[in-house]
Amino acid sequence: MTDQRHPEESGPPIARRVMLSMLGAGAVGLAAAPLLQSGWERFLGAASRNDPTGLTGLLPNPGGFRYYSVAASVPRKTAADYRLEIGGLVERPGTYTLDELRALPQARVVGDVQCTDGWRVPDTPFAGVPLSHLLDLAGVRPEGKAVRFTCFDGVYTESLTLDQARRPDVLVALDMLDAPLTHDHGGPVRLYVAPMYFYKSAKWLSGISITDKVVPGYWEEYGYDIDGWLDQAA
Ligand SMILES: Nc1nc2c(c(=O)[nH]1)N[C@H]1C(S)=C(S)[C@@H](COP(=O)(O)O)O[C@H]1N2
Ligand SMILES: [Mo]
């Protein structure tokens, strides 16, 4: 199970093992999970600020991106077979190909990428269709209050309130680092929620559904905040 979450990190360093055991404890007692998570963040935050333990140096690829997937394997999608479906409480449900998404108005957002595990990559450019534009094209019905995201890995889900989803710094991203999103980073299409922790940015996005209330996403079932605001955005 641990290897399934982070398949690139077999042979985890000490820090990773500590977190995995915390997640294990969280799964046993769900009510304790949010506390365990914030304990972990304090722990890593202190380690990376002044590094009294040398822990930061033990982390793989410090300061860089890491590949995360809760699914053991994820199919590869290209312009030929990628589809994004938009439905739920909308006037005009629809399906977009990659070319159709590329033909819509694009926005570029430069934001920080911050994982709750403690790694952070500042000033990362993402580009794609503002989610608000896709919502307007679909026509959200008055009962619609939240957005649920599903992924073609078949496992991961995420959610936003409608107000959060309409922010201009929330993208259905096609590019990252000014190049088409790679498979490992969730390509061809992922969500990018700039003001929130990176777990909100669902990779391999395949479905956007308008709901009448927030449906907690994958990690939120394990105690992560449903509102994953980064400190500077809160
Ligand atoms: N489909 C999917 N999206 C996901 C995840 C995942 O496991 N599956 N992990 C989340 C977490 S916790 C993080 S930190 C980022 C990692 O993105 P990266 O692999 O591009 O670095 O993706 C988020 N989106
Ligand atoms: Mo993460």
mmCIF file of C-alpha atoms and ligand atoms in Angstrom:
data_model
loop_
_atom_site.group_PDB
_atom_site.id
_atom_site.type_symbol
_atom_site.label_atom_id
_atom_site.label_comp_id
_atom_site.label_asym_id
_atom_site.label_seq_id
_atom_site.Cartn_x
_atom_site.Cartn_y
_atom_site.Cartn_z
ATOM 1 C CA MET A 1 0.000 0.000 0.000
ATOM 2 C CA THR A 2 2.809 2.394 0.798
ATOM 3 C CA ASP A 3 4.557 1.611 -2.463
ATOM 4 C CA GLN A 4 1.318 2.081 -4.303
ATOM 5 C CA ARG A 5 1.004 5.617 -3.024
ATOM 6 C CA HIS A 6 4.522 6.582 -3.935
ATOM 7 C CA PRO A 7 5.761 4.031 -6.448
ATOM 8 C CA GLU A 8 8.944 5.965 -7.208
ATOM 9 C CA GLU A 9 10.073 5.843 -3.631
ATOM 10 C CA SER A 10 10.738 2.288 -2.681
ATOM 11 C CA GLY A 11 13.520 2.303 -0.136
ATOM 12 C CA PRO A 12 12.112 5.377 1.614
ATOM 13 C CA PRO A 13 14.306 7.629 3.710
ATOM 14 C CA ILE A 14 13.621 8.110 7.393
ATOM 15 C CA ALA A 15 11.293 11.045 6.820
ATOM 16 C CA ARG A 16 9.099 9.114 4.454
ATOM 17 C CA ARG A 17 8.858 6.177 6.830
ATOM 18 C CA VAL A 18 7.821 8.459 9.672
ATOM 19 C CA MET A 19 5.042 9.920 7.564
ATOM 20 C CA LEU A 20 3.823 6.564 6.334
ATOM 21 C CA SER A 21 3.498 5.295 9.863
ATOM 22 C CA MET A 22 1.577 8.454 10.747
ATOM 23 C CA LEU A 23 -0.774 7.841 7.838
ATOM 24 C CA GLY A 24 -1.167 4.265 9.022
ATOM 25 C CA ALA A 25 -2.164 5.511 12.456
ATOM 26 C CA GLY A 26 -4.540 7.992 10.843
ATOM 27 C CA ALA A 27 -6.254 5.234 8.906
ATOM 28 C CA VAL A 28 -6.857 3.306 12.120
ATOM 29 C CA GLY A 29 -8.336 6.271 13.939
ATOM 30 C CA LEU A 30 -9.786 8.625 11.360
ATOM 31 C CA ALA A 31 -10.592 11.297 13.930
ATOM 32 C CA ALA A 32 -6.884 11.575 14.765
ATOM 33 C CA ALA A 33 -5.724 12.044 11.189
ATOM 34 C CA PRO A 34 -5.894 15.855 10.943
ATOM 35 C CA LEU A 35 -3.825 16.198 14.118
ATOM 36 C CA LEU A 36 -1.273 13.717 12.889
ATOM 37 C CA GLN A 37 -0.989 15.587 9.640
ATOM 38 C CA SER A 38 -0.396 18.937 11.245
ATOM 39 C CA GLY A 39 2.145 17.298 13.537
ATOM 40 C CA TRP A 40 3.954 16.078 10.473
ATOM 41 C CA GLU A 41 3.896 19.513 8.891
ATOM 42 C CA ARG A 42 5.331 21.128 12.012
ATOM 43 C CA PHE A 43 8.011 18.465 12.131
ATOM 44 C CA LEU A 44 9.052 18.899 8.518
ATOM 45 C CA GLY A 45 8.627 22.668 8.627
ATOM 46 C CA ALA A 46 11.099 22.886 11.495
ATOM 47 C CA ALA A 47 13.457 20.493 9.754
ATOM 48 C CA SER A 48 13.543 22.466 6.549
ATOM 49 C CA ARG A 49 13.778 25.880 8.243
ATOM 50 C CA ASN A 50 16.924 25.287 10.239
ATOM 51 C CA ASP A 51 17.586 21.614 9.579
ATOM 52 C CA PRO A 52 18.786 20.724 13.086
ATOM 53 C CA THR A 53 18.646 17.031 12.270
ATOM 54 C CA GLY A 54 20.044 17.041 8.750
ATOM 55 C CA LEU A 55 16.755 15.495 7.770
ATOM 56 C CA THR A 56 16.245 17.703 4.720
ATOM 57 C CA GLY A 57 19.367 16.274 3.163
ATOM 58 C CA LEU A 58 17.933 12.785 3.468
ATOM 59 C CA LEU A 59 14.850 13.648 1.449
ATOM 60 C CA PRO A 60 14.976 12.480 -2.157
ATOM 61 C CA ASN A 61 15.313 15.292 -4.645
ATOM 62 C CA PRO A 62 15.057 18.140 -2.103
ATOM 63 C CA GLY A 63 13.496 21.262 -3.538
ATOM 64 C CA GLY A 64 12.293 19.498 -6.671
ATOM 65 C CA PHE A 65 9.121 17.887 -7.875
ATOM 66 C CA ARG A 66 8.164 14.382 -7.013
ATOM 67 C CA TYR A 67 5.859 11.989 -8.740
ATOM 68 C CA TYR A 68 2.828 10.968 -6.722
ATOM 69 C CA SER A 69 0.081 8.550 -7.616
ATOM 70 C CA VAL A 70 -2.288 6.673 -5.364
ATOM 71 C CA ALA A 71 -2.975 4.304 -8.260
ATOM 72 C CA ALA A 72 -0.459 1.548 -9.001
ATOM 73 C CA SER A 73 -0.591 2.221 -12.723
ATOM 74 C CA VAL A 74 -2.237 4.900 -14.808
ATOM 75 C CA PRO A 75 -3.139 4.549 -18.494
ATOM 76 C CA ARG A 76 -1.483 6.979 -20.888
ATOM 77 C CA LYS A 77 -3.802 9.285 -22.795
ATOM 78 C CA THR A 78 -2.988 11.316 -25.883
ATOM 79 C CA ALA A 79 -4.809 13.850 -28.050
ATOM 80 C CA ALA A 80 -6.354 10.863 -29.840
ATOM 81 C CA ASP A 81 -8.126 9.319 -26.870
ATOM 82 C CA TYR A 82 -8.232 11.957 -24.114
ATOM 83 C CA ARG A 83 -11.690 13.238 -23.137
ATOM 84 C CA LEU A 84 -12.863 15.611 -20.420
ATOM 85 C CA GLU A 85 -16.504 15.260 -19.426
ATOM 86 C CA ILE A 86 -18.439 18.053 -17.766
ATOM 87 C CA GLY A 87 -21.804 17.241 -16.252
ATOM 88 C CA GLY A 88 -23.907 17.159 -13.122
ATOM 89 C CA LEU A 89 -25.982 20.227 -12.275
ATOM 90 C CA VAL A 90 -25.355 22.082 -15.560
ATOM 91 C CA GLU A 91 -27.539 23.244 -18.423
ATOM 92 C CA ARG A 92 -25.203 21.921 -21.129
ATOM 93 C CA PRO A 93 -23.205 18.786 -20.278
ATOM 94 C CA GLY A 94 -20.339 18.267 -22.683
ATOM 95 C CA THR A 95 -17.217 16.400 -23.667
ATOM 96 C CA TYR A 96 -13.963 18.048 -24.741
ATOM 97 C CA THR A 97 -11.051 16.635 -26.663
ATOM 98 C CA LEU A 98 -7.546 17.921 -26.013
ATOM 99 C CA ASP A 99 -7.629 19.959 -29.238
ATOM 100 C CA GLU A 100 -10.916 21.532 -28.198
ATOM 101 C CA LEU A 101 -9.448 22.515 -24.832
ATOM 102 C CA ARG A 102 -6.377 24.006 -26.589
ATOM 103 C CA ALA A 103 -8.710 26.079 -28.783
ATOM 104 C CA LEU A 104 -10.396 27.739 -25.777
ATOM 105 C CA PRO A 105 -9.020 30.910 -24.125
ATOM 106 C CA GLN A 106 -5.859 30.108 -22.158
ATOM 107 C CA ALA A 107 -4.470 31.656 -19.000
ATOM 108 C CA ARG A 108 -1.011 31.353 -17.444
ATOM 109 C CA VAL A 109 -0.651 31.294 -13.664
ATOM 110 C CA VAL A 110 2.699 31.285 -11.872
ATOM 111 C CA GLY A 111 2.337 29.880 -8.388
ATOM 112 C CA ASP A 112 3.999 27.831 -5.706
ATOM 113 C CA VAL A 113 3.731 24.097 -5.657
ATOM 114 C CA GLN A 114 3.561 22.900 -2.069
ATOM 115 C CA CYS A 115 2.951 19.335 -0.956
ATOM 116 C CA THR A 116 1.889 18.564 2.603
ATOM 117 C CA ASP A 117 4.949 16.272 2.765
ATOM 118 C CA GLY A 118 7.091 19.389 3.011
ATOM 119 C CA TRP A 119 8.554 19.767 -0.473
ATOM 120 C CA ARG A 120 7.923 23.001 -2.303
ATOM 121 C CA VAL A 121 8.725 24.370 -5.741
ATOM 122 C CA PRO A 122 8.181 28.131 -5.935
ATOM 123 C CA ASP A 123 7.182 30.144 -8.998
ATOM 124 C CA THR A 124 6.019 27.307 -11.210
ATOM 125 C CA PRO A 125 4.138 28.308 -14.371
ATOM 126 C CA PHE A 126 0.972 26.459 -15.353
ATOM 127 C CA ALA A 127 -1.237 27.281 -18.335
ATOM 128 C CA GLY A 128 -4.609 26.122 -19.567
ATOM 129 C CA VAL A 129 -8.288 26.943 -19.569
ATOM 130 C CA PRO A 130 -9.577 28.838 -16.528
ATOM 131 C CA LEU A 131 -11.995 26.469 -14.803
ATOM 132 C CA SER A 132 -14.457 29.363 -14.530
ATOM 133 C CA HIS A 133 -14.627 29.544 -18.314
ATOM 134 C CA LEU A 134 -15.547 25.860 -18.626
ATOM 135 C CA LEU A 135 -18.179 26.326 -15.901
ATOM 136 C CA ASP A 136 -19.676 29.256 -17.819
ATOM 137 C CA LEU A 137 -19.761 27.260 -21.047
ATOM 138 C CA ALA A 138 -21.588 24.438 -19.241
ATOM 139 C CA GLY A 139 -23.992 26.802 -17.451
ATOM 140 C CA VAL A 140 -24.100 25.948 -13.742
ATOM 141 C CA ARG A 141 -27.669 25.501 -12.542
ATOM 142 C CA PRO A 142 -28.812 27.471 -9.458
ATOM 143 C CA GLU A 143 -28.695 24.318 -7.271
ATOM 144 C CA GLY A 144 -25.020 23.826 -8.143
ATOM 145 C CA LYS A 145 -22.782 24.715 -5.197
ATOM 146 C CA ALA A 146 -19.611 22.647 -5.598
ATOM 147 C CA VAL A 147 -17.416 20.894 -8.134
ATOM 148 C CA ARG A 148 -16.254 17.289 -8.007
ATOM 149 C CA PHE A 149 -13.243 16.170 -10.024
ATOM 150 C CA THR A 150 -12.553 12.609 -11.157
ATOM 151 C CA CYS A 151 -9.446 11.169 -12.784
ATOM 152 C CA PHE A 152 -8.680 8.523 -15.375
ATOM 153 C CA ASP A 153 -6.439 6.732 -12.892
ATOM 154 C CA GLY A 154 -9.824 5.460 -11.661
ATOM 155 C CA VAL A 155 -9.096 6.314 -8.025
ATOM 156 C CA TYR A 156 -8.315 9.937 -7.216
ATOM 157 C CA THR A 157 -11.009 12.521 -6.622
ATOM 158 C CA GLU A 158 -11.031 16.146 -5.532
ATOM 159 C CA SER A 159 -13.528 18.894 -4.818
ATOM 160 C CA LEU A 160 -13.886 22.660 -4.621
ATOM 161 C CA THR A 161 -16.728 24.944 -3.662
ATOM 162 C CA LEU A 162 -18.141 26.851 -6.603
ATOM 163 C CA ASP A 163 -16.623 30.085 -5.268
ATOM 164 C CA GLN A 164 -13.182 28.493 -5.069
ATOM 165 C CA ALA A 165 -13.610 26.973 -8.521
ATOM 166 C CA ARG A 166 -14.371 30.365 -10.052
ATOM 167 C CA ARG A 167 -11.108 31.957 -8.892
ATOM 168 C CA PRO A 168 -8.944 33.122 -11.792
ATOM 169 C CA ASP A 169 -5.952 31.183 -10.403
ATOM 170 C CA VAL A 170 -7.695 27.817 -10.774
ATOM 171 C CA LEU A 171 -6.902 26.190 -14.121
ATOM 172 C CA VAL A 172 -7.691 23.113 -16.109
ATOM 173 C CA ALA A 173 -4.011 22.966 -16.940
ATOM 174 C CA LEU A 174 -2.548 21.706 -20.206
ATOM 175 C CA ASP A 175 0.979 23.050 -19.705
ATOM 176 C CA MET A 176 3.399 23.040 -16.802
ATOM 177 C CA LEU A 177 6.789 24.774 -16.923
ATOM 178 C CA ASP A 178 5.731 26.162 -20.330
ATOM 179 C CA ALA A 179 5.554 22.735 -21.958
ATOM 180 C CA PRO A 180 2.728 20.224 -22.387
ATOM 181 C CA LEU A 181 2.034 18.377 -19.132
ATOM 182 C CA THR A 182 3.919 15.109 -18.999
ATOM 183 C CA HIS A 183 2.169 11.892 -18.056
ATOM 184 C CA ASP A 184 3.977 11.786 -14.712
ATOM 185 C CA HIS A 185 2.743 15.250 -13.792
ATOM 186 C CA GLY A 186 -0.852 14.344 -14.645
ATOM 187 C CA GLY A 187 -0.923 14.983 -18.384
ATOM 188 C CA PRO A 188 -2.420 15.584 -20.727
ATOM 189 C CA VAL A 189 -4.744 17.515 -18.390
ATOM 190 C CA ARG A 190 -4.621 18.195 -14.650
ATOM 191 C CA LEU A 191 -6.204 20.648 -12.311
ATOM 192 C CA TYR A 192 -4.033 23.452 -10.928
ATOM 193 C CA VAL A 193 -5.390 25.143 -7.802
ATOM 194 C CA ALA A 194 -2.686 27.748 -7.199
ATOM 195 C CA PRO A 195 -3.786 28.995 -3.743
ATOM 196 C CA MET A 196 -4.025 25.528 -2.192
ATOM 197 C CA TYR A 197 -1.800 22.585 -1.313
ATOM 198 C CA PHE A 198 -0.887 20.526 -4.348
ATOM 199 C CA TYR A 199 -3.111 17.593 -3.336
ATOM 200 C CA LYS A 200 -6.038 19.723 -4.521
ATOM 201 C CA SER A 201 -4.514 19.746 -8.036
ATOM 202 C CA ALA A 202 -5.934 16.476 -9.347
ATOM 203 C CA LYS A 203 -3.767 14.803 -11.992
ATOM 204 C CA TRP A 204 -5.107 12.926 -15.054
ATOM 205 C CA LEU A 205 -8.348 14.904 -14.911
ATOM 206 C CA SER A 206 -11.220 13.269 -16.783
ATOM 207 C CA GLY A 207 -14.427 14.461 -15.136
ATOM 208 C CA ILE A 208 -15.863 17.702 -13.787
ATOM 209 C CA SER A 209 -19.252 17.352 -12.154
ATOM 210 C CA ILE A 210 -21.308 20.081 -10.533
ATOM 211 C CA THR A 211 -22.834 18.942 -7.251
ATOM 212 C CA ASP A 212 -25.139 20.519 -4.666
ATOM 213 C CA LYS A 213 -22.523 20.158 -1.922
ATOM 214 C CA VAL A 214 -18.835 19.419 -1.516
ATOM 215 C CA VAL A 215 -17.999 15.726 -1.772
ATOM 216 C CA PRO A 216 -14.693 15.161 0.087
ATOM 217 C CA GLY A 217 -11.855 14.002 -2.149
ATOM 218 C CA TYR A 218 -9.451 11.066 -1.854
ATOM 219 C CA TRP A 219 -7.026 12.454 0.739
ATOM 220 C CA GLU A 220 -9.804 14.298 2.538
ATOM 221 C CA GLU A 221 -11.269 10.911 3.446
ATOM 222 C CA TYR A 222 -7.970 10.397 5.322
ATOM 223 C CA GLY A 223 -8.256 13.648 7.236
ATOM 224 C CA TYR A 224 -6.734 16.282 4.966
ATOM 225 C CA ASP A 225 -8.440 19.677 5.009
ATOM 226 C CA ILE A 226 -11.220 19.995 2.453
ATOM 227 C CA ASP A 227 -10.111 23.617 2.082
ATOM 228 C CA GLY A 228 -6.414 23.161 1.432
ATOM 229 C CA TRP A 229 -5.430 26.844 1.563
ATOM 230 C CA LEU A 230 -1.754 27.610 1.624
ATOM 231 C CA ASP A 231 -0.853 29.876 4.546
ATOM 232 C CA GLN A 232 -0.153 32.890 2.363
ATOM 233 C CA ALA A 233 -3.539 32.534 0.654
ATOM 234 C CA ALA A 234 -5.652 31.956 3.770
HETATM 235 N N1 LIG B 1 -4.829 11.653 -9.765
HETATM 236 C C1 LIG B 1 -3.996 12.045 -8.767
HETATM 237 N N2 LIG B 1 -3.811 13.361 -8.564
HETATM 238 C C2 LIG B 1 -2.979 13.784 -7.569
HETATM 239 C C3 LIG B 1 -2.347 12.864 -6.701
HETATM 240 C C4 LIG B 1 -2.562 11.475 -6.950
HETATM 241 O O1 LIG B 1 -2.032 10.590 -6.237
HETATM 242 N N3 LIG B 1 -3.392 11.100 -7.989
HETATM 243 N N4 LIG B 1 -1.533 13.298 -5.688
HETATM 244 C C5 LIG B 1 -1.697 14.695 -5.255
HETATM 245 C C6 LIG B 1 -0.593 15.150 -4.421
HETATM 246 S S1 LIG B 1 -0.629 14.742 -2.774
HETATM 247 C C7 LIG B 1 0.392 15.949 -4.912
HETATM 248 S S2 LIG B 1 1.609 16.600 -3.930
HETATM 249 C C8 LIG B 1 0.466 16.249 -6.359
HETATM 250 C C9 LIG B 1 1.780 15.740 -6.930
HETATM 251 O O2 LIG B 1 1.898 16.130 -8.269
HETATM 252 P P1 LIG B 1 3.168 15.676 -9.105
HETATM 253 O O3 LIG B 1 3.187 14.160 -9.099
HETATM 254 O O4 LIG B 1 2.972 16.278 -10.459
HETATM 255 O O5 LIG B 1 4.381 16.236 -8.407
HETATM 256 O O6 LIG B 1 -0.580 15.684 -7.115
HETATM 257 C C10 LIG B 1 -1.833 15.627 -6.453
HETATM 258 N N5 LIG B 1 -2.805 15.124 -7.403
HETATM 259 MO MO MO B 2 0.986 16.058 -1.817
#
